[in-house]
């Protein structure tokens, strides 16, 4: 189609879409037509962004609008913005197969123009579609390609967000809870205003999945980062408040509260119920960490009996728990089997909650007091030494 043909057809195209859209969008269509006629491409891009962000634009209309209008001048606008419109349009596809075909065509368009960052942007979305199609080998190939090339380009929040989201979805499909957890948190970190850009339903779904992943991830032993993340607030007071409470009780090593919660919603969740031994281990390790953290750094030799009381384990099982903590790198220290004690030299740093911070404040107050007492003793007892010297 020649440029003259395009110029003649655009008013008709926009009039058709204006008639098929919500009346509230009419002024925006007039603005888009005016900017098109004046060839103000940057301003037109901003108007298109407003269109694609508008809540009254249906997914099907986004796709049709992209195919029939936006694609007519894709070489004139920023290619990354063009791809962003294309990804929004792809959500209107009838099924993943149609989305795959559409995105392959989009990739070809931007590749022909030599826009490598825009091409990479499409490849990441293609990986997400392949995950939905259960083509995990193909998805990983695209994500590996993205990983190898992402550092070449300037850091762009929206591209990074999509990249980590794609990995999170891939690992979720693989039931790799640890990698899902960390990639999903990285995805959330790339979104500057979560509440306005991600729907409440979507945030609740992510919060639930993150909570489950925290419990089942075999390398996740502290939930502090998740517990302080705004996304978890979407579960407060709702049907999944029990999950938030469960995460708190495990993170605090509160075994009594944890045991009391097992008869409720936990028992109705097979995925968690089937992993009860792992979750019990996590809370006992957390209880051990709490017992160590509560002690002064100069007094971190714990008896087996003290650990037994803190972890609700028999003294016969304490050594195994401590060895497990040592092997996981949660603590460093030595076990004295004869004296039945454990000397701790290091505790893995963790995200602190308010109670932890208050505990540290109390320790600093005590330390300051002991330093003052030492200074007073030296001043009193050391006078004769200073004089003799």
mmCIF file with all atom_site columns, N, CA and C in Angstrom, residues 128-196:
data_model
loop_
_atom_site.group_PDB
_atom_site.id
_atom_site.type_symbol
_atom_site.label_atom_id
_atom_site.label_alt_id
_atom_site.label_comp_id
_atom_site.label_asym_id
_atom_site.label_entity_id
_atom_site.label_seq_id
_atom_site.pdbx_PDB_ins_code
_atom_site.Cartn_x
_atom_site.Cartn_y
_atom_site.Cartn_z
_atom_site.occupancy
_atom_site.B_iso_or_equiv
_atom_site.pdbx_formal_charge
_atom_site.auth_seq_id
_atom_site.auth_comp_id
_atom_site.auth_asym_id
_atom_site.auth_atom_id
_atom_site.pdbx_PDB_model_num
ATOM 1   N N  . UNK A 1 128 ? 7.175  -16.156 26.937 1.00 0.00 ? 128 UNK A N  1
ATOM 2   C CA . UNK A 1 128 ? 6.003  -16.299 27.815 1.00 0.00 ? 128 UNK A CA 1
ATOM 3   C C  . UNK A 1 128 ? 4.896  -17.092 27.127 1.00 0.00 ? 128 UNK A C  1
ATOM 4   N N  . UNK A 1 129 ? 4.691  -16.820 25.841 1.00 0.00 ? 129 UNK A N  1
ATOM 5   C CA . UNK A 1 129 ? 3.658  -17.553 25.099 1.00 0.00 ? 129 UNK A CA 1
ATOM 6   C C  . UNK A 1 129 ? 4.033  -19.028 24.991 1.00 0.00 ? 129 UNK A C  1
ATOM 7   N N  . UNK A 1 130 ? 5.306  -19.302 24.761 1.00 0.00 ? 130 UNK A N  1
ATOM 8   C CA . UNK A 1 130 ? 5.745  -20.693 24.667 1.00 0.00 ? 130 UNK A CA 1
ATOM 9   C C  . UNK A 1 130 ? 5.562  -21.425 25.995 1.00 0.00 ? 130 UNK A C  1
ATOM 10  N N  . UNK A 1 131 ? 5.728  -20.717 27.097 1.00 0.00 ? 131 UNK A N  1
ATOM 11  C CA . UNK A 1 131 ? 5.460  -21.334 28.404 1.00 0.00 ? 131 UNK A CA 1
ATOM 12  C C  . UNK A 1 131 ? 3.997  -21.745 28.498 1.00 0.00 ? 131 UNK A C  1
ATOM 13  N N  . UNK A 1 132 ? 3.100  -20.860 28.042 1.00 0.00 ? 132 UNK A N  1
ATOM 14  C CA . UNK A 1 132 ? 1.669  -21.190 28.073 1.00 0.00 ? 132 UNK A CA 1
ATOM 15  C C  . UNK A 1 132 ? 1.346  -22.364 27.152 1.00 0.00 ? 132 UNK A C  1
ATOM 16  N N  . UNK A 1 133 ? 2.129  -22.516 26.090 1.00 0.00 ? 133 UNK A N  1
ATOM 17  C CA . UNK A 1 133 ? 1.930  -23.624 25.154 1.00 0.00 ? 133 UNK A CA 1
ATOM 18  C C  . UNK A 1 133 ? 2.668  -24.893 25.589 1.00 0.00 ? 133 UNK A C  1
ATOM 19  N N  . UNK A 1 134 ? 3.280  -24.850 26.776 1.00 0.00 ? 134 UNK A N  1
ATOM 20  C CA . UNK A 1 134 ? 4.022  -25.993 27.329 1.00 0.00 ? 134 UNK A CA 1
ATOM 21  C C  . UNK A 1 134 ? 5.302  -26.308 26.549 1.00 0.00 ? 134 UNK A C  1
ATOM 22  N N  . UNK A 1 135 ? 5.751  -25.379 25.709 1.00 0.00 ? 135 UNK A N  1
ATOM 23  C CA . UNK A 1 135 ? 7.013  -25.564 24.991 1.00 0.00 ? 135 UNK A CA 1
ATOM 24  C C  . UNK A 1 135 ? 8.127  -24.972 25.855 1.00 0.00 ? 135 UNK A C  1
ATOM 25  N N  . UNK A 1 136 ? 8.486  -25.681 26.908 1.00 0.00 ? 136 UNK A N  1
ATOM 26  C CA . UNK A 1 136 ? 9.442  -25.148 27.872 1.00 0.00 ? 136 UNK A CA 1
ATOM 27  C C  . UNK A 1 136 ? 10.863 -25.117 27.321 1.00 0.00 ? 136 UNK A C  1
ATOM 28  N N  . UNK A 1 137 ? 11.188 -26.049 26.445 1.00 0.00 ? 137 UNK A N  1
ATOM 29  C CA . UNK A 1 137 ? 12.516 -26.041 25.816 1.00 0.00 ? 137 UNK A CA 1
ATOM 30  C C  . UNK A 1 137 ? 12.668 -24.800 24.939 1.00 0.00 ? 137 UNK A C  1
ATOM 31  N N  . UNK A 1 138 ? 11.637 -24.524 24.126 1.00 0.00 ? 138 UNK A N  1
ATOM 32  C CA . UNK A 1 138 ? 11.672 -23.333 23.280 1.00 0.00 ? 138 UNK A CA 1
ATOM 33  C C  . UNK A 1 138 ? 11.694 -22.062 24.096 1.00 0.00 ? 138 UNK A C  1
ATOM 34  N N  . UNK A 1 139 ? 10.932 -22.038 25.185 1.00 0.00 ? 139 UNK A N  1
ATOM 35  C CA . UNK A 1 139 ? 10.894 -20.855 26.051 1.00 0.00 ? 139 UNK A CA 1
ATOM 36  C C  . UNK A 1 139 ? 12.258 -20.593 26.670 1.00 0.00 ? 139 UNK A C  1
ATOM 37  N N  . UNK A 1 140 ? 12.892 -21.645 27.162 1.00 0.00 ? 140 UNK A N  1
ATOM 38  C CA . UNK A 1 140 ? 14.207 -21.462 27.791 1.00 0.00 ? 140 UNK A CA 1
ATOM 39  C C  . UNK A 1 140 ? 15.243 -20.994 26.772 1.00 0.00 ? 140 UNK A C  1
ATOM 40  N N  . UNK A 1 141 ? 15.148 -21.497 25.549 1.00 0.00 ? 141 UNK A N  1
ATOM 41  C CA . UNK A 1 141 ? 16.077 -21.051 24.517 1.00 0.00 ? 141 UNK A CA 1
ATOM 42  C C  . UNK A 1 141 ? 15.973 -19.552 24.280 1.00 0.00 ? 141 UNK A C  1
ATOM 43  N N  . UNK A 1 142 ? 14.753 -19.038 24.222 1.00 0.00 ? 142 UNK A N  1
ATOM 44  C CA . UNK A 1 142 ? 14.547 -17.602 24.023 1.00 0.00 ? 142 UNK A CA 1
ATOM 45  C C  . UNK A 1 142 ? 15.014 -16.804 25.239 1.00 0.00 ? 142 UNK A C  1
ATOM 46  N N  . UNK A 1 143 ? 14.764 -17.331 26.429 1.00 0.00 ? 143 UNK A N  1
ATOM 47  C CA . UNK A 1 143 ? 15.177 -16.623 27.641 1.00 0.00 ? 143 UNK A CA 1
ATOM 48  C C  . UNK A 1 143 ? 16.694 -16.634 27.806 1.00 0.00 ? 143 UNK A C  1
ATOM 49  N N  . UNK A 1 144 ? 17.327 -17.721 27.413 1.00 0.00 ? 144 UNK A N  1
ATOM 50  C CA . UNK A 1 144 ? 18.796 -17.754 27.438 1.00 0.00 ? 144 UNK A CA 1
ATOM 51  C C  . UNK A 1 144 ? 19.364 -16.726 26.457 1.00 0.00 ? 144 UNK A C  1
ATOM 52  N N  . UNK A 1 145 ? 18.735 -16.620 25.299 1.00 0.00 ? 145 UNK A N  1
ATOM 53  C CA . UNK A 1 145 ? 19.148 -15.610 24.312 1.00 0.00 ? 145 UNK A CA 1
ATOM 54  C C  . UNK A 1 145 ? 18.993 -14.208 24.907 1.00 0.00 ? 145 UNK A C  1
ATOM 55  N N  . UNK A 1 146 ? 17.872 -13.986 25.574 1.00 0.00 ? 146 UNK A N  1
ATOM 56  C CA . UNK A 1 146 ? 17.637 -12.675 26.190 1.00 0.00 ? 146 UNK A CA 1
ATOM 57  C C  . UNK A 1 146 ? 18.673 -12.385 27.264 1.00 0.00 ? 146 UNK A C  1
ATOM 58  N N  . UNK A 1 147 ? 18.986 -13.386 28.082 1.00 0.00 ? 147 UNK A N  1
ATOM 59  C CA . UNK A 1 147 ? 19.977 -13.203 29.142 1.00 0.00 ? 147 UNK A CA 1
ATOM 60  C C  . UNK A 1 147 ? 21.340 -12.827 28.569 1.00 0.00 ? 147 UNK A C  1
ATOM 61  N N  . UNK A 1 148 ? 21.711 -13.463 27.471 1.00 0.00 ? 148 UNK A N  1
ATOM 62  C CA . UNK A 1 148 ? 23.020 -13.214 26.863 1.00 0.00 ? 148 UNK A CA 1
ATOM 63  C C  . UNK A 1 148 ? 23.106 -11.850 26.182 1.00 0.00 ? 148 UNK A C  1
ATOM 64  N N  . UNK A 1 149 ? 21.963 -11.275 25.847 1.00 0.00 ? 149 UNK A N  1
ATOM 65  C CA . UNK A 1 149 ? 21.962 -10.018 25.091 1.00 0.00 ? 149 UNK A CA 1
ATOM 66  C C  . UNK A 1 149 ? 21.426 -8.819  25.861 1.00 0.00 ? 149 UNK A C  1
ATOM 67  N N  . UNK A 1 150 ? 20.792 -9.067  27.000 1.00 0.00 ? 150 UNK A N  1
ATOM 68  C CA . UNK A 1 150 ? 20.138 -7.975  27.723 1.00 0.00 ? 150 UNK A CA 1
ATOM 69  C C  . UNK A 1 150 ? 21.132 -6.932  28.211 1.00 0.00 ? 150 UNK A C  1
ATOM 70  N N  . UNK A 1 151 ? 22.316 -7.360  28.622 1.00 0.00 ? 151 UNK A N  1
ATOM 71  C CA . UNK A 1 151 ? 23.306 -6.430  29.162 1.00 0.00 ? 151 UNK A CA 1
ATOM 72  C C  . UNK A 1 151 ? 23.869 -5.493  28.102 1.00 0.00 ? 151 UNK A C  1
ATOM 73  N N  . UNK A 1 152 ? 23.676 -5.820  26.839 1.00 0.00 ? 152 UNK A N  1
ATOM 74  C CA . UNK A 1 152 ? 24.206 -4.995  25.754 1.00 0.00 ? 152 UNK A CA 1
ATOM 75  C C  . UNK A 1 152 ? 23.458 -3.669  25.674 1.00 0.00 ? 152 UNK A C  1
ATOM 76  N N  . UNK A 1 153 ? 22.195 -3.683  26.078 1.00 0.00 ? 153 UNK A N  1
ATOM 77  C CA . UNK A 1 153 ? 21.354 -2.502  25.918 1.00 0.00 ? 153 UNK A CA 1
ATOM 78  C C  . UNK A 1 153 ? 21.236 -1.718  27.223 1.00 0.00 ? 153 UNK A C  1
ATOM 79  N N  . UNK A 1 154 ? 20.855 -0.478  27.072 1.00 0.00 ? 154 UNK A N  1
ATOM 80  C CA . UNK A 1 154 ? 20.601 0.374   28.223 1.00 0.00 ? 154 UNK A CA 1
ATOM 81  C C  . UNK A 1 154 ? 19.504 -0.248  29.081 1.00 0.00 ? 154 UNK A C  1
ATOM 82  N N  . UNK A 1 155 ? 19.696 -0.189  30.402 1.00 0.00 ? 155 UNK A N  1
ATOM 83  C CA . UNK A 1 155 ? 18.710 -0.783  31.307 1.00 0.00 ? 155 UNK A CA 1
ATOM 84  C C  . UNK A 1 155 ? 17.365 -0.076  31.165 1.00 0.00 ? 155 UNK A C  1
ATOM 85  N N  . UNK A 1 156 ? 16.345 -0.846  30.831 1.00 0.00 ? 156 UNK A N  1
ATOM 86  C CA . UNK A 1 156 ? 15.000 -0.312  30.625 1.00 0.00 ? 156 UNK A CA 1
ATOM 87  C C  . UNK A 1 156 ? 14.056 -1.081  31.540 1.00 0.00 ? 156 UNK A C  1
ATOM 88  N N  . UNK A 1 157 ? 13.386 -0.380  32.425 1.00 0.00 ? 157 UNK A N  1
ATOM 89  C CA . UNK A 1 157 ? 12.588 -1.027  33.466 1.00 0.00 ? 157 UNK A CA 1
ATOM 90  C C  . UNK A 1 157 ? 11.540 -1.967  32.892 1.00 0.00 ? 157 UNK A C  1
ATOM 91  N N  . UNK A 1 158 ? 10.831 -1.535  31.844 1.00 0.00 ? 158 UNK A N  1
ATOM 92  C CA . UNK A 1 158 ? 9.742  -2.363  31.331 1.00 0.00 ? 158 UNK A CA 1
ATOM 93  C C  . UNK A 1 158 ? 10.262 -3.641  30.676 1.00 0.00 ? 158 UNK A C  1
ATOM 94  N N  . UNK A 1 159 ? 11.422 -3.561  30.033 1.00 0.00 ? 159 UNK A N  1
ATOM 95  C CA . UNK A 1 159 ? 12.015 -4.759  29.423 1.00 0.00 ? 159 UNK A CA 1
ATOM 96  C C  . UNK A 1 159 ? 12.533 -5.698  30.511 1.00 0.00 ? 159 UNK A C  1
ATOM 97  N N  . UNK A 1 160 ? 13.198 -5.129  31.513 1.00 0.00 ? 160 UNK A N  1
ATOM 98  C CA . UNK A 1 160 ? 13.686 -5.947  32.622 1.00 0.00 ? 160 UNK A CA 1
ATOM 99  C C  . UNK A 1 160 ? 12.535 -6.618  33.361 1.00 0.00 ? 160 UNK A C  1
ATOM 100 N N  . UNK A 1 161 ? 11.448 -5.871  33.557 1.00 0.00 ? 161 UNK A N  1
ATOM 101 C CA . UNK A 1 161 ? 10.280 -6.435  34.246 1.00 0.00 ? 161 UNK A CA 1
ATOM 102 C C  . UNK A 1 161 ? 9.738  -7.634  33.484 1.00 0.00 ? 161 UNK A C  1
ATOM 103 N N  . UNK A 1 162 ? 9.604  -7.482  32.166 1.00 0.00 ? 162 UNK A N  1
ATOM 104 C CA . UNK A 1 162 ? 9.079  -8.582  31.348 1.00 0.00 ? 162 UNK A CA 1
ATOM 105 C C  . UNK A 1 162 ? 10.031 -9.777  31.379 1.00 0.00 ? 162 UNK A C  1
ATOM 106 N N  . UNK A 1 163 ? 11.325 -9.496  31.381 1.00 0.00 ? 163 UNK A N  1
ATOM 107 C CA . UNK A 1 163 ? 12.339 -10.557 31.410 1.00 0.00 ? 163 UNK A CA 1
ATOM 108 C C  . UNK A 1 163 ? 12.214 -11.396 32.682 1.00 0.00 ? 163 UNK A C  1
ATOM 109 N N  . UNK A 1 164 ? 12.141 -10.738 33.837 1.00 0.00 ? 164 UNK A N  1
ATOM 110 C CA . UNK A 1 164 ? 12.034 -11.477 35.097 1.00 0.00 ? 164 UNK A CA 1
ATOM 111 C C  . UNK A 1 164 ? 10.674 -12.158 35.237 1.00 0.00 ? 164 UNK A C  1
ATOM 112 N N  . UNK A 1 165 ? 9.630  -11.530 34.710 1.00 0.00 ? 165 UNK A N  1
ATOM 113 C CA . UNK A 1 165 ? 8.311  -12.160 34.735 1.00 0.00 ? 165 UNK A CA 1
ATOM 114 C C  . UNK A 1 165 ? 8.315  -13.444 33.909 1.00 0.00 ? 165 UNK A C  1
ATOM 115 N N  . UNK A 1 166 ? 8.953  -13.392 32.740 1.00 0.00 ? 166 UNK A N  1
ATOM 116 C CA . UNK A 1 166 ? 9.018  -14.578 31.879 1.00 0.00 ? 166 UNK A CA 1
ATOM 117 C C  . UNK A 1 166 ? 9.760  -15.718 32.571 1.00 0.00 ? 166 UNK A C  1
ATOM 118 N N  . UNK A 1 167 ? 10.876 -15.393 33.219 1.00 0.00 ? 167 UNK A N  1
ATOM 119 C CA . UNK A 1 167 ? 11.602 -16.431 33.956 1.00 0.00 ? 167 UNK A CA 1
ATOM 120 C C  . UNK A 1 167 ? 10.753 -16.978 35.099 1.00 0.00 ? 167 UNK A C  1
ATOM 121 N N  . UNK A 1 168 ? 10.054 -16.083 35.801 1.00 0.00 ? 168 UNK A N  1
ATOM 122 C CA . UNK A 1 168 ? 9.205  -16.529 36.917 1.00 0.00 ? 168 UNK A CA 1
ATOM 123 C C  . UNK A 1 168 ? 8.137  -17.499 36.424 1.00 0.00 ? 168 UNK A C  1
ATOM 124 N N  . UNK A 1 169 ? 7.504  -17.164 35.310 1.00 0.00 ? 169 UNK A N  1
ATOM 125 C CA . UNK A 1 169 ? 6.464  -18.045 34.764 1.00 0.00 ? 169 UNK A CA 1
ATOM 126 C C  . UNK A 1 169 ? 7.056  -19.377 34.305 1.00 0.00 ? 169 UNK A C  1
ATOM 127 N N  . UNK A 1 170 ? 8.249  -19.315 33.753 1.00 0.00 ? 170 UNK A N  1
ATOM 128 C CA . UNK A 1 170 ? 8.929  -20.545 33.328 1.00 0.00 ? 170 UNK A CA 1
ATOM 129 C C  . UNK A 1 170 ? 9.207  -21.445 34.530 1.00 0.00 ? 170 UNK A C  1
ATOM 130 N N  . UNK A 1 171 ? 9.769  -20.863 35.592 1.00 0.00 ? 171 UNK A N  1
ATOM 131 C CA . UNK A 1 171 ? 10.103 -21.665 36.770 1.00 0.00 ? 171 UNK A CA 1
ATOM 132 C C  . UNK A 1 171 ? 8.852  -22.140 37.508 1.00 0.00 ? 171 UNK A C  1
ATOM 133 N N  . UNK A 1 172 ? 7.785  -21.358 37.445 1.00 0.00 ? 172 UNK A N  1
ATOM 134 C CA . UNK A 1 172 ? 6.526  -21.808 38.052 1.00 0.00 ? 172 UNK A CA 1
ATOM 135 C C  . UNK A 1 172 ? 6.026  -23.066 37.354 1.00 0.00 ? 172 UNK A C  1
ATOM 136 N N  . UNK A 1 173 ? 6.117  -23.071 36.035 1.00 0.00 ? 173 UNK A N  1
ATOM 137 C CA . UNK A 1 173 ? 5.696  -24.246 35.271 1.00 0.00 ? 173 UNK A CA 1
ATOM 138 C C  . UNK A 1 173 ? 6.598  -25.448 35.576 1.00 0.00 ? 173 UNK A C  1
ATOM 139 N N  . UNK A 1 174 ? 7.848  -25.175 35.897 1.00 0.00 ? 174 UNK A N  1
ATOM 140 C CA . UNK A 1 174 ? 8.802  -26.232 36.232 1.00 0.00 ? 174 UNK A CA 1
ATOM 141 C C  . UNK A 1 174 ? 8.698  -26.670 37.702 1.00 0.00 ? 174 UNK A C  1
ATOM 142 N N  . UNK A 1 175 ? 7.866  -25.991 38.480 1.00 0.00 ? 175 UNK A N  1
ATOM 143 C CA . UNK A 1 175 ? 7.755  -26.250 39.925 1.00 0.00 ? 175 UNK A CA 1
ATOM 144 C C  . UNK A 1 175 ? 9.076  -26.009 40.648 1.00 0.00 ? 175 UNK A C  1
ATOM 145 N N  . UNK A 1 176 ? 9.859  -25.070 40.118 1.00 0.00 ? 176 UNK A N  1
ATOM 146 C CA . UNK A 1 176 ? 11.094 -24.661 40.786 1.00 0.00 ? 176 UNK A CA 1
ATOM 147 C C  . UNK A 1 176 ? 10.741 -23.445 41.644 1.00 0.00 ? 176 UNK A C  1
ATOM 148 N N  . UNK A 1 177 ? 10.345 -23.719 42.895 1.00 0.00 ? 177 UNK A N  1
ATOM 149 C CA . UNK A 1 177 ? 9.790  -22.671 43.747 1.00 0.00 ? 177 UNK A CA 1
ATOM 150 C C  . UNK A 1 177 ? 10.826 -21.612 44.122 1.00 0.00 ? 177 UNK A C  1
ATOM 151 N N  . UNK A 1 178 ? 12.058 -22.042 44.339 1.00 0.00 ? 178 UNK A N  1
ATOM 152 C CA . UNK A 1 178 ? 13.095 -21.088 44.736 1.00 0.00 ? 178 UNK A CA 1
ATOM 153 C C  . UNK A 1 178 ? 13.358 -20.067 43.634 1.00 0.00 ? 178 UNK A C  1
ATOM 154 N N  . UNK A 1 179 ? 13.568 -20.536 42.413 1.00 0.00 ? 179 UNK A N  1
ATOM 155 C CA . UNK A 1 179 ? 13.856 -19.621 41.310 1.00 0.00 ? 179 UNK A CA 1
ATOM 156 C C  . UNK A 1 179 ? 12.631 -18.778 40.964 1.00 0.00 ? 179 UNK A C  1
ATOM 157 N N  . UNK A 1 180 ? 11.447 -19.366 41.069 1.00 0.00 ? 180 UNK A N  1
ATOM 158 C CA . UNK A 1 180 ? 10.234 -18.566 40.849 1.00 0.00 ? 180 UNK A CA 1
ATOM 159 C C  . UNK A 1 180 ? 10.196 -17.415 41.848 1.00 0.00 ? 180 UNK A C  1
ATOM 160 N N  . UNK A 1 181 ? 10.446 -17.707 43.102 1.00 0.00 ? 181 UNK A N  1
ATOM 161 C CA . UNK A 1 181 ? 10.382 -16.709 44.177 1.00 0.00 ? 181 UNK A CA 1
ATOM 162 C C  . UNK A 1 181 ? 11.307 -15.526 43.895 1.00 0.00 ? 181 UNK A C  1
ATOM 163 N N  . UNK A 1 182 ? 12.568 -15.809 43.607 1.00 0.00 ? 182 UNK A N  1
ATOM 164 C CA . UNK A 1 182 ? 13.531 -14.720 43.426 1.00 0.00 ? 182 UNK A CA 1
ATOM 165 C C  . UNK A 1 182 ? 13.284 -13.943 42.127 1.00 0.00 ? 182 UNK A C  1
ATOM 166 N N  . UNK A 1 183 ? 12.915 -14.624 41.058 1.00 0.00 ? 183 UNK A N  1
ATOM 167 C CA . UNK A 1 183 ? 12.644 -13.914 39.803 1.00 0.00 ? 183 UNK A CA 1
ATOM 168 C C  . UNK A 1 183 ? 11.370 -13.088 39.891 1.00 0.00 ? 183 UNK A C  1
ATOM 169 N N  . UNK A 1 184 ? 10.382 -13.576 40.624 1.00 0.00 ? 184 UNK A N  1
ATOM 170 C CA . UNK A 1 184 ? 9.147  -12.810 40.775 1.00 0.00 ? 184 UNK A CA 1
ATOM 171 C C  . UNK A 1 184 ? 9.389  -11.550 41.605 1.00 0.00 ? 184 UNK A C  1
ATOM 172 N N  . UNK A 1 185 ? 10.204 -11.647 42.641 1.00 0.00 ? 185 UNK A N  1
ATOM 173 C CA . UNK A 1 185 ? 10.545 -10.458 43.423 1.00 0.00 ? 185 UNK A CA 1
ATOM 174 C C  . UNK A 1 185 ? 11.325 -9.452  42.575 1.00 0.00 ? 185 UNK A C  1
ATOM 175 N N  . UNK A 1 186 ? 12.197 -9.936  41.700 1.00 0.00 ? 186 UNK A N  1
ATOM 176 C CA . UNK A 1 186 ? 12.922 -9.038  40.795 1.00 0.00 ? 186 UNK A CA 1
ATOM 177 C C  . UNK A 1 186 ? 11.964 -8.372  39.814 1.00 0.00 ? 186 UNK A C  1
ATOM 178 N N  . UNK A 1 187 ? 10.981 -9.123  39.351 1.00 0.00 ? 187 UNK A N  1
ATOM 179 C CA . UNK A 1 187 ? 9.946  -8.552  38.471 1.00 0.00 ? 187 UNK A CA 1
ATOM 180 C C  . UNK A 1 187 ? 9.226  -7.408  39.178 1.00 0.00 ? 187 UNK A C  1
ATOM 181 N N  . UNK A 1 188 ? 8.814  -7.636  40.406 1.00 0.00 ? 188 UNK A N  1
ATOM 182 C CA . UNK A 1 188 ? 8.100  -6.601  41.160 1.00 0.00 ? 188 UNK A CA 1
ATOM 183 C C  . UNK A 1 188 ? 8.991  -5.385  41.410 1.00 0.00 ? 188 UNK A C  1
ATOM 184 N N  . UNK A 1 189 ? 10.287 -5.626  41.601 1.00 0.00 ? 189 UNK A N  1
ATOM 185 C CA . UNK A 1 189 ? 11.218 -4.522  41.856 1.00 0.00 ? 189 UNK A CA 1
ATOM 186 C C  . UNK A 1 189 ? 11.380 -3.614  40.644 1.00 0.00 ? 189 UNK A C  1
ATOM 187 N N  . UNK A 1 190 ? 11.056 -4.120  39.456 1.00 0.00 ? 190 UNK A N  1
ATOM 188 C CA . UNK A 1 190 ? 11.190 -3.334  38.225 1.00 0.00 ? 190 UNK A CA 1
ATOM 189 C C  . UNK A 1 190 ? 9.946  -2.498  37.930 1.00 0.00 ? 190 UNK A C  1
ATOM 190 N N  . UNK A 1 191 ? 8.905  -2.635  38.753 1.00 0.00 ? 191 UNK A N  1
ATOM 191 C CA . UNK A 1 191 ? 7.661  -1.897  38.527 1.00 0.00 ? 191 UNK A CA 1
ATOM 192 C C  . UNK A 1 191 ? 7.594  -0.760  39.535 1.00 0.00 ? 191 UNK A C  1
ATOM 193 N N  . UNK A 1 192 ? 7.742  0.487   39.093 1.00 0.00 ? 192 UNK A N  1
ATOM 194 C CA . UNK A 1 192 ? 7.832  1.610   40.030 1.00 0.00 ? 192 UNK A CA 1
ATOM 195 C C  . UNK A 1 192 ? 6.554  1.882   40.812 1.00 0.00 ? 192 UNK A C  1
ATOM 196 N N  . UNK A 1 193 ? 5.405  1.712   40.199 1.00 0.00 ? 193 UNK A N  1
ATOM 197 C CA . UNK A 1 193 ? 4.137  2.000   40.869 1.00 0.00 ? 193 UNK A CA 1
ATOM 198 C C  . UNK A 1 193 ? 3.220  0.797   40.715 1.00 0.00 ? 193 UNK A C  1
ATOM 199 N N  . UNK A 1 194 ? 3.416  -0.164  41.590 1.00 0.00 ? 194 UNK A N  1
ATOM 200 C CA . UNK A 1 194 ? 2.734  -1.452  41.459 1.00 0.00 ? 194 UNK A CA 1
ATOM 201 C C  . UNK A 1 194 ? 1.218  -1.311  41.522 1.00 0.00 ? 194 UNK A C  1
ATOM 202 N N  . UNK A 1 195 ? 0.726  -0.490  42.434 1.00 0.00 ? 195 UNK A N  1
ATOM 203 C CA . UNK A 1 195 ? -0.724 -0.415  42.656 1.00 0.00 ? 195 UNK A CA 1
ATOM 204 C C  . UNK A 1 195 ? -1.478 0.171   41.474 1.00 0.00 ? 195 UNK A C  1
ATOM 205 N N  . UNK A 1 196 ? -0.819 1.020   40.679 1.00 0.00 ? 196 UNK A N  1
ATOM 206 C CA . UNK A 1 196 ? -1.519 1.657   39.567 1.00 0.00 ? 196 UNK A CA 1
ATOM 207 C C  . UNK A 1 196 ? -1.298 0.945   38.233 1.00 0.00 ? 196 UNK A C  1
#
